[in-house]
Amino acid sequence: MNASGTAGTPGFGGAWVAFPQRLAAELRKENRTLAAEIIHEIRRQIPEFSRPLSGQFGAAIQNGVETALAEFVDRVEEGGGELDAERLPVYRALGRGELSEGRSLDALQAAYRLGGRVAWRRYVRVARRLALATDAVAQLAETAFTHIDEIAAASVAAYARAQADAAGTLGRRRHRLLTLLVAPDPSPGPHPRTARTDSVPDDVLRQAARDAEWPLPETVAAVALSPGPRTSLPGRPSHGLRLPSLVLADLDGPAPCLLVPDPAELLADPLLRQVLQDRAGATGPVVPLRQAADSLRWARSLRAHAPAGEPADADRGLTDLLLLADPPLVRLMAARRLAPLDALTPKQRDRLAHTLLAHLQTPHGSAPELAERLAIHPQTARQRLHHLQRLFGAQLADPDARFELEAALRADLA
């Protein structure tokens, strides 16, 4: 038997002492029926193990109990040593099995404790038959429960490793799904408005979502984030950054982003709101799932023009987002439509520009409305309106001109 053990497996060599050789032989005889009794008690007393021991589940339990009993006797016979490296995979498989069954380690640890008690009741009878001294019986008890602690530790470590591996796999799958949903259309053309998602077959998208354990939502909103600390795993925030579990995230790329399903609910989540605040998130419009790439494109445009360090929301200003789509065109429109203001001093221009925008945005554009909106005297409002009438004339009554004037002013005064 290999007694050298494996790195990372704890050993309690101080608990092992020399026992009479006949003790190991008698314990092996006891083990012939002991495994069946332990399994019976585990199934009877621990609900998670009460189902029939069939298939891989049953084989793992049976093998685990028999291996633990056999190794304990070997260690008693040899006077201790580390766990056998060739048997460690058995205990590790039990830990991984609990994760694959969707359970915590509570049931497995309870099974270890129960199995230890059942085994000890049998072993103490053997010790008495052999007339072992009291101190030897006490040492046998200590070695028995040391053995249980060690194999339990191997299972716990394997469970934790499997959990980390699963989280990493899930993170990679969610990152792939996010890429499918928000990657821009790679085809050339002057109108990059078709999301790449439209070219992803339905069955491919559904399978990627199943692999990522992500229910496909009806609507989504993309969020463009400012750069921040890197994360330890794809889609797994660290450094205190936490997200609702169903939010897809790319936090390590050059253009970090999120994809938020069911935005009406999740955008109000305190965890997500804190991330948007901390990372100056710009939220794109709520769109059908297949337009996720468009929502992200708009969010990034908004992020690029929003004040530094401040969150922004496209759904609160779709017109502003439209103005960001082609800044040179907006500047050309502003230069043409706002030319009558060019002859004014900067102070006069600013004052009349705000008055004109208020005139265009109020229901009737009357002097009392402007006075209230701009917090000025009604007479002052009338004077400014007369000035605007002289400068712009018929444009103030033309629908197309009014639309272009408002768009130009909104861009000019932003």
Tab-separated table of C-alpha atoms in Angstrom:
chain	number	residue	atom	x	y	z
A	1	MET	CA	0.000	0.000	0.000
A	2	ASN	CA	1.251	3.464	-0.888
A	3	ALA	CA	1.394	5.456	2.348
A	4	SER	CA	3.050	8.538	0.969
A	5	GLY	CA	-0.252	10.347	0.462
A	6	THR	CA	-0.939	13.244	-1.836
A	7	ALA	CA	-0.109	16.924	-1.486
A	8	GLY	CA	-3.008	18.840	-0.013
A	9	THR	CA	-4.427	15.855	1.907
A	10	PRO	CA	-4.128	16.526	5.632
A	11	GLY	CA	-2.441	13.907	7.798
A	12	PHE	CA	-2.766	13.471	11.544
A	13	GLY	CA	0.232	11.268	12.114
A	14	GLY	CA	0.302	12.041	15.824
A	15	ALA	CA	-2.993	10.203	16.319
A	16	TRP	CA	-1.714	6.914	14.958
A	17	VAL	CA	-0.067	4.418	17.304
A	18	ALA	CA	1.038	0.812	17.094
A	19	PHE	CA	-1.782	-1.662	17.708
A	20	PRO	CA	-1.590	-5.424	18.082
A	21	GLN	CA	-1.432	-7.144	14.694
A	22	ARG	CA	-4.439	-9.302	15.546
A	23	LEU	CA	-6.595	-6.128	15.806
A	24	ALA	CA	-6.368	-5.426	12.064
A	25	ALA	CA	-7.290	-9.009	11.232
A	26	GLU	CA	-10.390	-8.878	13.457
A	27	LEU	CA	-11.457	-5.492	12.070
A	28	ARG	CA	-11.265	-6.888	8.533
A	29	LYS	CA	-13.626	-9.678	9.531
A	30	GLU	CA	-16.014	-7.071	10.932
A	31	ASN	CA	-15.875	-5.095	7.703
A	32	ARG	CA	-17.468	-7.998	5.769
A	33	THR	CA	-20.889	-7.008	7.036
A	34	LEU	CA	-20.186	-3.527	8.354
A	35	ALA	CA	-20.445	-1.761	4.982
A	36	ALA	CA	-23.993	-3.063	4.453
A	37	GLU	CA	-25.042	-1.870	7.939
A	38	ILE	CA	-23.578	1.591	7.397
A	39	ILE	CA	-25.316	1.993	4.045
A	40	HIS	CA	-28.601	0.793	5.561
A	41	GLU	CA	-28.397	3.378	8.370
A	42	ILE	CA	-27.393	6.162	5.991
A	43	ARG	CA	-30.374	5.441	3.757
A	44	ARG	CA	-32.697	5.201	6.758
A	45	GLN	CA	-31.599	8.329	8.583
A	46	ILE	CA	-30.488	10.761	5.852
A	47	PRO	CA	-33.294	11.661	3.425
A	48	GLU	CA	-30.957	12.707	0.603
A	49	PHE	CA	-29.627	9.124	0.431
A	50	SER	CA	-32.939	7.331	0.878
A	51	ARG	CA	-33.530	6.578	-2.804
A	52	PRO	CA	-32.566	3.170	-4.264
A	53	LEU	CA	-28.822	2.766	-4.645
A	54	SER	CA	-28.782	2.089	-8.363
A	55	GLY	CA	-26.571	3.219	-11.199
A	56	GLN	CA	-23.602	5.503	-10.714
A	57	PHE	CA	-25.082	7.033	-7.554
A	58	GLY	CA	-25.364	3.660	-5.786
A	59	ALA	CA	-21.983	2.441	-7.009
A	60	ALA	CA	-20.277	5.585	-5.684
A	61	ILE	CA	-21.812	5.208	-2.207
A	62	GLN	CA	-21.055	1.490	-2.015
A	63	ASN	CA	-17.489	1.976	-3.215
A	64	GLY	CA	-16.944	4.931	-0.890
A	65	VAL	CA	-18.011	3.083	2.246
A	66	GLU	CA	-16.090	-0.093	1.413
A	67	THR	CA	-12.932	1.825	0.480
A	68	ALA	CA	-13.012	3.939	3.651
A	69	LEU	CA	-13.396	0.860	5.866
A	70	ALA	CA	-10.665	-1.078	4.084
A	71	GLU	CA	-8.230	1.827	4.201
A	72	PHE	CA	-8.856	2.429	7.889
A	73	VAL	CA	-7.867	-1.137	8.722
A	74	ASP	CA	-4.789	-0.884	6.508
A	75	ARG	CA	-3.729	2.253	8.367
A	76	VAL	CA	-4.286	0.594	11.735
A	77	GLU	CA	-2.146	-2.311	10.598
A	78	GLU	CA	0.631	-0.098	9.264
A	79	GLY	CA	0.598	2.390	12.105
A	80	GLY	CA	-0.788	5.423	10.279
A	81	GLY	CA	0.523	7.417	7.349
A	82	GLU	CA	-1.272	9.647	4.866
A	83	LEU	CA	-4.336	8.624	2.897
A	84	ASP	CA	-3.517	6.272	0.033
A	85	ALA	CA	-3.094	8.286	-3.187
A	86	GLU	CA	-4.759	5.521	-5.173
A	87	ARG	CA	-7.874	5.662	-2.955
A	88	LEU	CA	-8.215	9.444	-2.805
A	89	PRO	CA	-10.176	9.577	-6.107
A	90	VAL	CA	-12.944	7.557	-4.429
A	91	TYR	CA	-13.484	10.193	-1.737
A	92	ARG	CA	-13.131	13.012	-4.229
A	93	ALA	CA	-15.768	11.419	-6.439
A	94	LEU	CA	-18.197	11.497	-3.520
A	95	GLY	CA	-17.681	15.255	-3.167
A	96	ARG	CA	-18.102	15.898	-6.888
A	97	GLY	CA	-21.157	13.648	-6.917
A	98	GLU	CA	-22.912	15.791	-4.328
A	99	LEU	CA	-22.427	18.853	-6.523
A	100	SER	CA	-23.730	17.041	-9.603
A	101	GLU	CA	-26.793	16.008	-7.570
A	102	GLY	CA	-27.411	19.680	-6.805
A	103	ARG	CA	-26.881	19.319	-3.060
A	104	SER	CA	-24.742	21.062	-0.489
A	105	LEU	CA	-22.160	19.076	1.470
A	106	ASP	CA	-24.413	18.835	4.532
A	107	ALA	CA	-25.842	15.432	3.600
A	108	LEU	CA	-22.448	13.902	2.777
A	109	GLN	CA	-20.884	15.183	5.981
A	110	ALA	CA	-23.847	13.844	7.952
A	111	ALA	CA	-23.311	10.478	6.239
A	112	TYR	CA	-19.639	10.496	7.227
A	113	ARG	CA	-20.515	11.208	10.856
A	114	LEU	CA	-23.215	8.537	10.930
A	115	GLY	CA	-20.964	5.990	9.244
A	116	GLY	CA	-18.244	6.735	11.787
A	117	ARG	CA	-20.611	6.132	14.698
A	118	VAL	CA	-21.906	2.851	13.268
A	119	ALA	CA	-18.382	1.634	12.568
A	120	TRP	CA	-17.195	2.631	16.035
A	121	ARG	CA	-19.943	0.629	17.744
A	122	ARG	CA	-18.697	-2.471	15.941
A	123	TYR	CA	-15.020	-1.726	16.431
A	124	VAL	CA	-15.314	-1.133	20.150
A	125	ARG	CA	-16.846	-4.599	20.520
A	126	VAL	CA	-13.837	-6.036	18.714
A	127	ALA	CA	-11.516	-4.147	21.043
A	128	ARG	CA	-13.280	-5.569	24.087
A	129	ARG	CA	-13.148	-9.124	22.712
A	130	LEU	CA	-9.415	-8.670	22.345
A	131	ALA	CA	-9.208	-7.224	25.859
A	132	LEU	CA	-7.431	-4.088	24.692
A	133	ALA	CA	-6.404	-1.730	27.447
A	134	THR	CA	-8.449	1.390	28.062
A	135	ASP	CA	-5.813	3.706	26.641
A	136	ALA	CA	-5.570	1.557	23.507
A	137	VAL	CA	-9.372	1.745	23.035
A	138	ALA	CA	-9.186	5.521	23.405
A	139	GLN	CA	-6.400	5.648	20.810
A	140	LEU	CA	-8.455	3.479	18.464
A	141	ALA	CA	-11.379	5.914	18.769
A	142	GLU	CA	-9.115	8.846	17.999
A	143	THR	CA	-7.624	7.142	14.948
A	144	ALA	CA	-11.088	6.154	13.669
A	145	PHE	CA	-12.435	9.676	13.786
A	146	THR	CA	-9.164	11.122	12.477
A	147	HIS	CA	-9.626	8.843	9.464
A	148	ILE	CA	-13.184	10.111	8.980
A	149	ASP	CA	-11.981	13.727	9.183
A	150	GLU	CA	-9.336	13.109	6.533
A	151	ILE	CA	-11.564	11.442	3.959
A	152	ALA	CA	-14.262	14.060	4.579
A	153	ALA	CA	-11.681	16.775	3.929
A	154	ALA	CA	-10.786	15.119	0.614
A	155	SER	CA	-14.470	15.130	-0.393
A	156	VAL	CA	-14.932	18.760	0.663
A	157	ALA	CA	-11.875	19.857	-1.336
A	158	ALA	CA	-13.135	18.006	-4.420
A	159	TYR	CA	-16.589	19.566	-4.033
A	160	ALA	CA	-15.072	23.050	-3.841
A	161	ARG	CA	-12.865	22.411	-6.881
A	162	ALA	CA	-15.796	21.051	-8.897
A	163	GLN	CA	-17.873	24.055	-7.848
A	164	ALA	CA	-15.171	26.449	-9.047
A	165	ASP	CA	-14.787	24.519	-12.313
A	166	ALA	CA	-18.544	24.593	-12.879
A	167	ALA	CA	-18.675	28.321	-12.219
A	168	GLY	CA	-15.855	28.907	-14.678
A	169	THR	CA	-17.542	26.742	-17.316
A	170	LEU	CA	-20.853	28.493	-16.808
A	171	GLY	CA	-19.129	31.856	-17.018
A	172	ARG	CA	-17.501	30.930	-20.329
A	173	ARG	CA	-20.807	29.680	-21.708
A	174	ARG	CA	-22.555	32.884	-20.691
A	175	HIS	CA	-19.782	34.944	-22.241
A	176	ARG	CA	-20.248	33.019	-25.498
A	177	LEU	CA	-24.003	33.613	-25.357
A	178	LEU	CA	-23.436	37.318	-24.760
A	179	THR	CA	-21.160	37.430	-27.800
A	180	LEU	CA	-23.832	35.770	-29.936
A	181	LEU	CA	-26.404	38.296	-28.803
A	182	VAL	CA	-24.531	41.603	-28.983
A	183	ALA	CA	-21.734	41.204	-31.527
A	184	PRO	CA	-22.265	43.689	-34.390
A	185	ASP	CA	-23.054	42.554	-37.892
A	186	PRO	CA	-19.637	41.978	-39.543
A	187	SER	CA	-20.975	42.515	-43.074
A	188	PRO	CA	-19.900	45.745	-44.792
A	189	GLY	CA	-22.390	48.441	-45.633
A	190	PRO	CA	-23.353	52.025	-44.917
A	191	HIS	CA	-26.173	51.095	-42.521
A	192	PRO	CA	-24.853	48.918	-39.647
A	193	ARG	CA	-28.269	48.475	-38.106
A	194	THR	CA	-28.853	44.749	-38.393
A	195	ALA	CA	-27.895	42.901	-35.251
A	196	ARG	CA	-25.702	39.884	-35.782
A	197	THR	CA	-28.242	37.978	-33.666
A	198	ASP	CA	-30.587	38.000	-36.660
A	199	SER	CA	-28.170	35.702	-38.489
A	200	VAL	CA	-27.875	33.241	-35.596
A	201	PRO	CA	-30.208	30.266	-36.201
A	202	ASP	CA	-32.908	29.804	-33.573
A	203	ASP	CA	-31.706	26.327	-32.615
A	204	VAL	CA	-28.132	27.577	-32.097
A	205	LEU	CA	-29.322	30.427	-29.926
A	206	ARG	CA	-31.618	28.199	-27.868
A	207	GLN	CA	-28.860	25.622	-27.302
A	208	ALA	CA	-26.370	28.318	-26.258
A	209	ALA	CA	-28.946	29.666	-23.807
A	210	ARG	CA	-29.578	26.188	-22.367
A	211	ASP	CA	-25.837	25.616	-21.953
A	212	ALA	CA	-25.589	28.966	-20.155
A	213	GLU	CA	-28.614	28.207	-17.951
A	214	TRP	CA	-30.147	31.470	-19.186
A	215	PRO	CA	-33.892	31.592	-19.934
A	216	LEU	CA	-34.421	33.466	-23.186
A	217	PRO	CA	-36.339	36.672	-22.368
A	218	GLU	CA	-38.734	38.628	-24.561
A	219	THR	CA	-36.922	41.933	-24.069
A	220	VAL	CA	-33.441	43.076	-23.029
A	221	ALA	CA	-31.490	46.260	-22.443
A	222	ALA	CA	-27.755	46.540	-23.023
A	223	VAL	CA	-25.489	48.597	-20.777
A	224	ALA	CA	-22.156	50.132	-21.779
A	225	LEU	CA	-19.789	50.492	-18.819
A	226	SER	CA	-16.715	52.558	-18.260
A	227	PRO	CA	-13.549	50.471	-17.795
A	228	GLY	CA	-12.919	49.110	-14.323
A	229	PRO	CA	-10.977	46.423	-12.448
A	230	ARG	CA	-10.472	43.124	-14.206
A	231	THR	CA	-12.361	40.093	-12.929
A	232	SER	CA	-11.087	36.693	-11.903
A	233	LEU	CA	-13.379	34.664	-14.182
A	234	PRO	CA	-15.383	35.520	-17.298
A	235	GLY	CA	-18.719	36.831	-16.174
A	236	ARG	CA	-17.820	36.540	-12.501
A	237	PRO	CA	-17.297	39.990	-10.955
A	238	SER	CA	-14.751	40.434	-8.194
A	239	HIS	CA	-13.423	43.358	-6.148
A	240	GLY	CA	-16.849	43.787	-4.557
A	241	LEU	CA	-18.688	44.158	-7.893
A	242	ARG	CA	-21.887	42.106	-7.722
A	243	LEU	CA	-24.605	41.563	-10.298
A	244	PRO	CA	-27.999	39.836	-10.378
A	245	SER	CA	-27.414	36.233	-11.447
A	246	LEU	CA	-29.193	36.466	-14.827
A	247	VAL	CA	-27.317	39.540	-16.079
A	248	LEU	CA	-24.813	38.578	-18.787
A	249	ALA	CA	-21.538	40.433	-18.387
A	250	ASP	CA	-18.304	41.139	-20.208
A	251	LEU	CA	-16.249	43.051	-17.675
A	252	ASP	CA	-12.753	42.228	-18.917
A	253	GLY	CA	-12.959	43.301	-22.548
A	254	PRO	CA	-11.838	46.638	-23.964
A	255	ALA	CA	-15.481	47.786	-24.108
A	256	PRO	CA	-17.161	46.286	-21.018
A	257	CYS	CA	-20.902	45.754	-21.191
A	258	LEU	CA	-23.905	44.027	-19.661
A	259	LEU	CA	-27.031	42.495	-21.130
A	260	VAL	CA	-30.029	42.767	-18.816
A	261	PRO	CA	-33.012	40.449	-19.351
A	262	ASP	CA	-36.490	41.512	-18.250
A	263	PRO	CA	-35.300	45.132	-17.856
A	264	ALA	CA	-38.481	46.409	-16.190
A	265	GLU	CA	-37.612	44.282	-13.162
A	266	LEU	CA	-33.836	43.933	-13.142
A	267	LEU	CA	-32.955	47.551	-13.914
A	268	ALA	CA	-34.562	48.389	-10.577
A	269	ASP	CA	-32.452	45.807	-8.721
A	270	PRO	CA	-30.254	47.559	-6.097
A	271	LEU	CA	-27.228	45.427	-7.060
A	272	LEU	CA	-27.440	46.490	-10.684
A	273	ARG	CA	-28.178	50.115	-9.881
A	274	GLN	CA	-25.033	50.216	-7.750
A	275	VAL	CA	-22.938	48.815	-10.605
A	276	LEU	CA	-24.387	51.384	-13.016
A	277	GLN	CA	-23.473	54.114	-10.561
A	278	ASP	CA	-19.974	52.788	-9.854
A	279	ARG	CA	-19.109	52.146	-13.510
A	280	ALA	CA	-21.016	55.093	-15.051
A	281	GLY	CA	-23.252	52.744	-17.001
A	282	ALA	CA	-25.116	53.992	-20.063
A	283	THR	CA	-28.289	51.957	-20.579
A	284	GLY	CA	-29.518	51.349	-24.105
A	285	PRO	CA	-33.202	51.223	-25.031
A	286	VAL	CA	-35.329	48.227	-24.064
A	287	VAL	CA	-35.630	46.141	-27.236
A	288	PRO	CA	-36.718	42.663	-28.372
A	289	LEU	CA	-34.022	40.048	-27.741
A	290	ARG	CA	-32.972	39.923	-31.387
A	291	GLN	CA	-32.105	43.645	-31.269
A	292	ALA	CA	-29.687	43.293	-28.349
A	293	ALA	CA	-26.761	44.404	-30.536
A	294	ASP	CA	-28.634	47.583	-31.477
A	295	SER	CA	-29.337	48.376	-27.831
A	296	LEU	CA	-25.639	48.008	-27.031
A	297	ARG	CA	-24.590	50.141	-30.020
A	298	TRP	CA	-26.892	52.920	-28.866
A	299	ALA	CA	-25.731	52.540	-25.257
A	300	ARG	CA	-22.109	52.937	-26.340
A	301	SER	CA	-22.954	56.034	-28.347
A	302	LEU	CA	-24.678	57.481	-25.308
A	303	ARG	CA	-21.730	56.519	-23.068
A	304	ALA	CA	-19.308	58.295	-25.395
A	305	HIS	CA	-21.242	61.575	-25.184
A	306	ALA	CA	-22.517	61.495	-21.594
A	307	PRO	CA	-20.726	63.513	-18.903
A	308	ALA	CA	-17.731	61.599	-17.572
A	309	GLY	CA	-18.460	59.432	-14.555
A	310	GLU	CA	-22.253	59.788	-14.783
A	311	PRO	CA	-24.767	57.047	-15.660
A	312	ALA	CA	-27.151	57.654	-18.569
A	313	ASP	CA	-30.366	56.076	-19.848
A	314	ALA	CA	-31.295	56.095	-23.541
A	315	ASP	CA	-34.959	55.341	-22.850
A	316	ARG	CA	-35.238	58.727	-21.162
A	317	GLY	CA	-34.017	60.571	-24.266
A	318	LEU	CA	-34.401	58.681	-27.522
A	319	THR	CA	-34.399	61.971	-29.422
A	320	ASP	CA	-31.008	62.833	-27.952
A	321	LEU	CA	-29.777	59.409	-28.997
A	322	LEU	CA	-31.006	60.065	-32.521
A	323	LEU	CA	-29.015	63.299	-32.600
A	324	LEU	CA	-25.879	61.365	-31.667
A	325	ALA	CA	-26.252	59.055	-34.661
A	326	ASP	CA	-24.688	61.510	-37.138
A	327	PRO	CA	-23.013	64.482	-35.383
A	328	PRO	CA	-21.683	66.089	-38.617
A	329	LEU	CA	-25.198	66.155	-40.067
A	330	VAL	CA	-26.570	67.704	-36.882
A	331	ARG	CA	-23.827	70.342	-36.927
A	332	LEU	CA	-24.662	71.164	-40.557
A	333	MET	CA	-28.365	71.488	-39.689
A	334	ALA	CA	-27.530	73.694	-36.692
A	335	ALA	CA	-25.283	75.922	-38.776
A	336	ARG	CA	-28.057	76.469	-41.307
A	337	ARG	CA	-31.068	76.776	-39.033
A	338	LEU	CA	-29.397	78.769	-36.249
A	339	ALA	CA	-27.538	81.169	-38.563
A	340	PRO	CA	-29.836	84.090	-37.559
A	341	LEU	CA	-28.281	83.938	-34.068
A	342	ASP	CA	-24.702	84.295	-35.308
A	343	ALA	CA	-24.739	88.104	-35.317
A	344	LEU	CA	-25.594	88.278	-31.614
A	345	THR	CA	-23.180	88.518	-28.703
A	346	PRO	CA	-22.523	85.179	-26.921
A	347	LYS	CA	-24.750	86.254	-24.018
A	348	GLN	CA	-27.614	87.304	-26.292
A	349	ARG	CA	-27.263	84.164	-28.385
A	350	ASP	CA	-27.446	81.898	-25.354
A	351	ARG	CA	-30.460	83.730	-23.955
A	352	LEU	CA	-32.421	83.666	-27.202
A	353	ALA	CA	-31.446	80.044	-27.956
A	354	HIS	CA	-32.938	78.913	-24.643
A	355	THR	CA	-36.027	81.031	-25.273
A	356	LEU	CA	-36.486	79.574	-28.765
A	357	LEU	CA	-36.167	76.005	-27.479
A	358	ALA	CA	-38.710	76.704	-24.740
A	359	HIS	CA	-41.049	78.256	-27.327
A	360	LEU	CA	-40.818	75.157	-29.516
A	361	GLN	CA	-41.311	72.736	-26.604
A	362	THR	CA	-44.261	74.404	-24.828
A	363	PRO	CA	-47.812	73.584	-25.975
A	364	HIS	CA	-48.586	77.044	-27.364
A	365	GLY	CA	-45.272	78.858	-27.053
A	366	SER	CA	-47.024	81.845	-25.474
A	367	ALA	CA	-45.344	84.502	-23.368
A	368	PRO	CA	-46.962	83.323	-20.087
A	369	GLU	CA	-45.796	79.750	-20.756
A	370	LEU	CA	-42.265	80.892	-21.527
A	371	ALA	CA	-42.187	83.141	-18.459
A	372	GLU	CA	-43.123	80.238	-16.217
A	373	ARG	CA	-40.732	77.794	-17.845
A	374	LEU	CA	-37.765	80.150	-17.913
A	375	ALA	CA	-38.580	81.896	-14.608
A	376	ILE	CA	-38.650	85.339	-16.198
A	377	HIS	CA	-41.181	88.196	-16.251
A	378	PRO	CA	-43.975	87.821	-18.881
A	379	GLN	CA	-43.005	91.156	-20.426
A	380	THR	CA	-39.421	89.950	-20.847
A	381	ALA	CA	-40.787	86.816	-22.499
A	382	ARG	CA	-42.842	88.917	-24.943
A	383	GLN	CA	-39.814	91.019	-25.851
A	384	ARG	CA	-37.761	87.899	-26.594
A	385	LEU	CA	-40.578	86.383	-28.662
A	386	HIS	CA	-40.749	89.534	-30.784
A	387	HIS	CA	-36.977	89.371	-31.264
A	388	LEU	CA	-37.203	85.718	-32.370
A	389	GLN	CA	-40.020	86.567	-34.779
A	390	ARG	CA	-37.827	89.199	-36.421
A	391	LEU	CA	-34.894	86.776	-36.697
A	392	PHE	CA	-36.670	83.591	-37.841
A	393	GLY	CA	-39.927	84.836	-39.319
A	394	ALA	CA	-41.892	82.168	-41.213
A	395	GLN	CA	-39.673	79.341	-39.957
A	396	LEU	CA	-41.488	79.474	-36.614
A	397	ALA	CA	-44.720	78.403	-38.327
A	398	ASP	CA	-43.242	75.753	-40.653
A	399	PRO	CA	-43.414	72.180	-39.186
A	400	ASP	CA	-40.228	70.956	-40.894
A	401	ALA	CA	-38.309	74.048	-39.880
A	402	ARG	CA	-39.584	73.798	-36.287
A	403	PHE	CA	-38.438	70.141	-36.109
A	404	GLU	CA	-34.965	70.969	-37.406
A	405	LEU	CA	-34.716	74.028	-35.170
A	406	GLU	CA	-35.535	71.988	-32.071
A	407	ALA	CA	-33.083	69.223	-33.028
A	408	ALA	CA	-30.359	71.795	-33.715
A	409	LEU	CA	-30.996	73.599	-30.420
A	410	ARG	CA	-31.023	70.394	-28.391
A	411	ALA	CA	-27.663	69.442	-29.864
A	412	ASP	CA	-26.285	72.987	-29.559
A	413	LEU	CA	-27.332	73.445	-25.936
A	414	ALA	CA	-26.452	69.949	-24.695
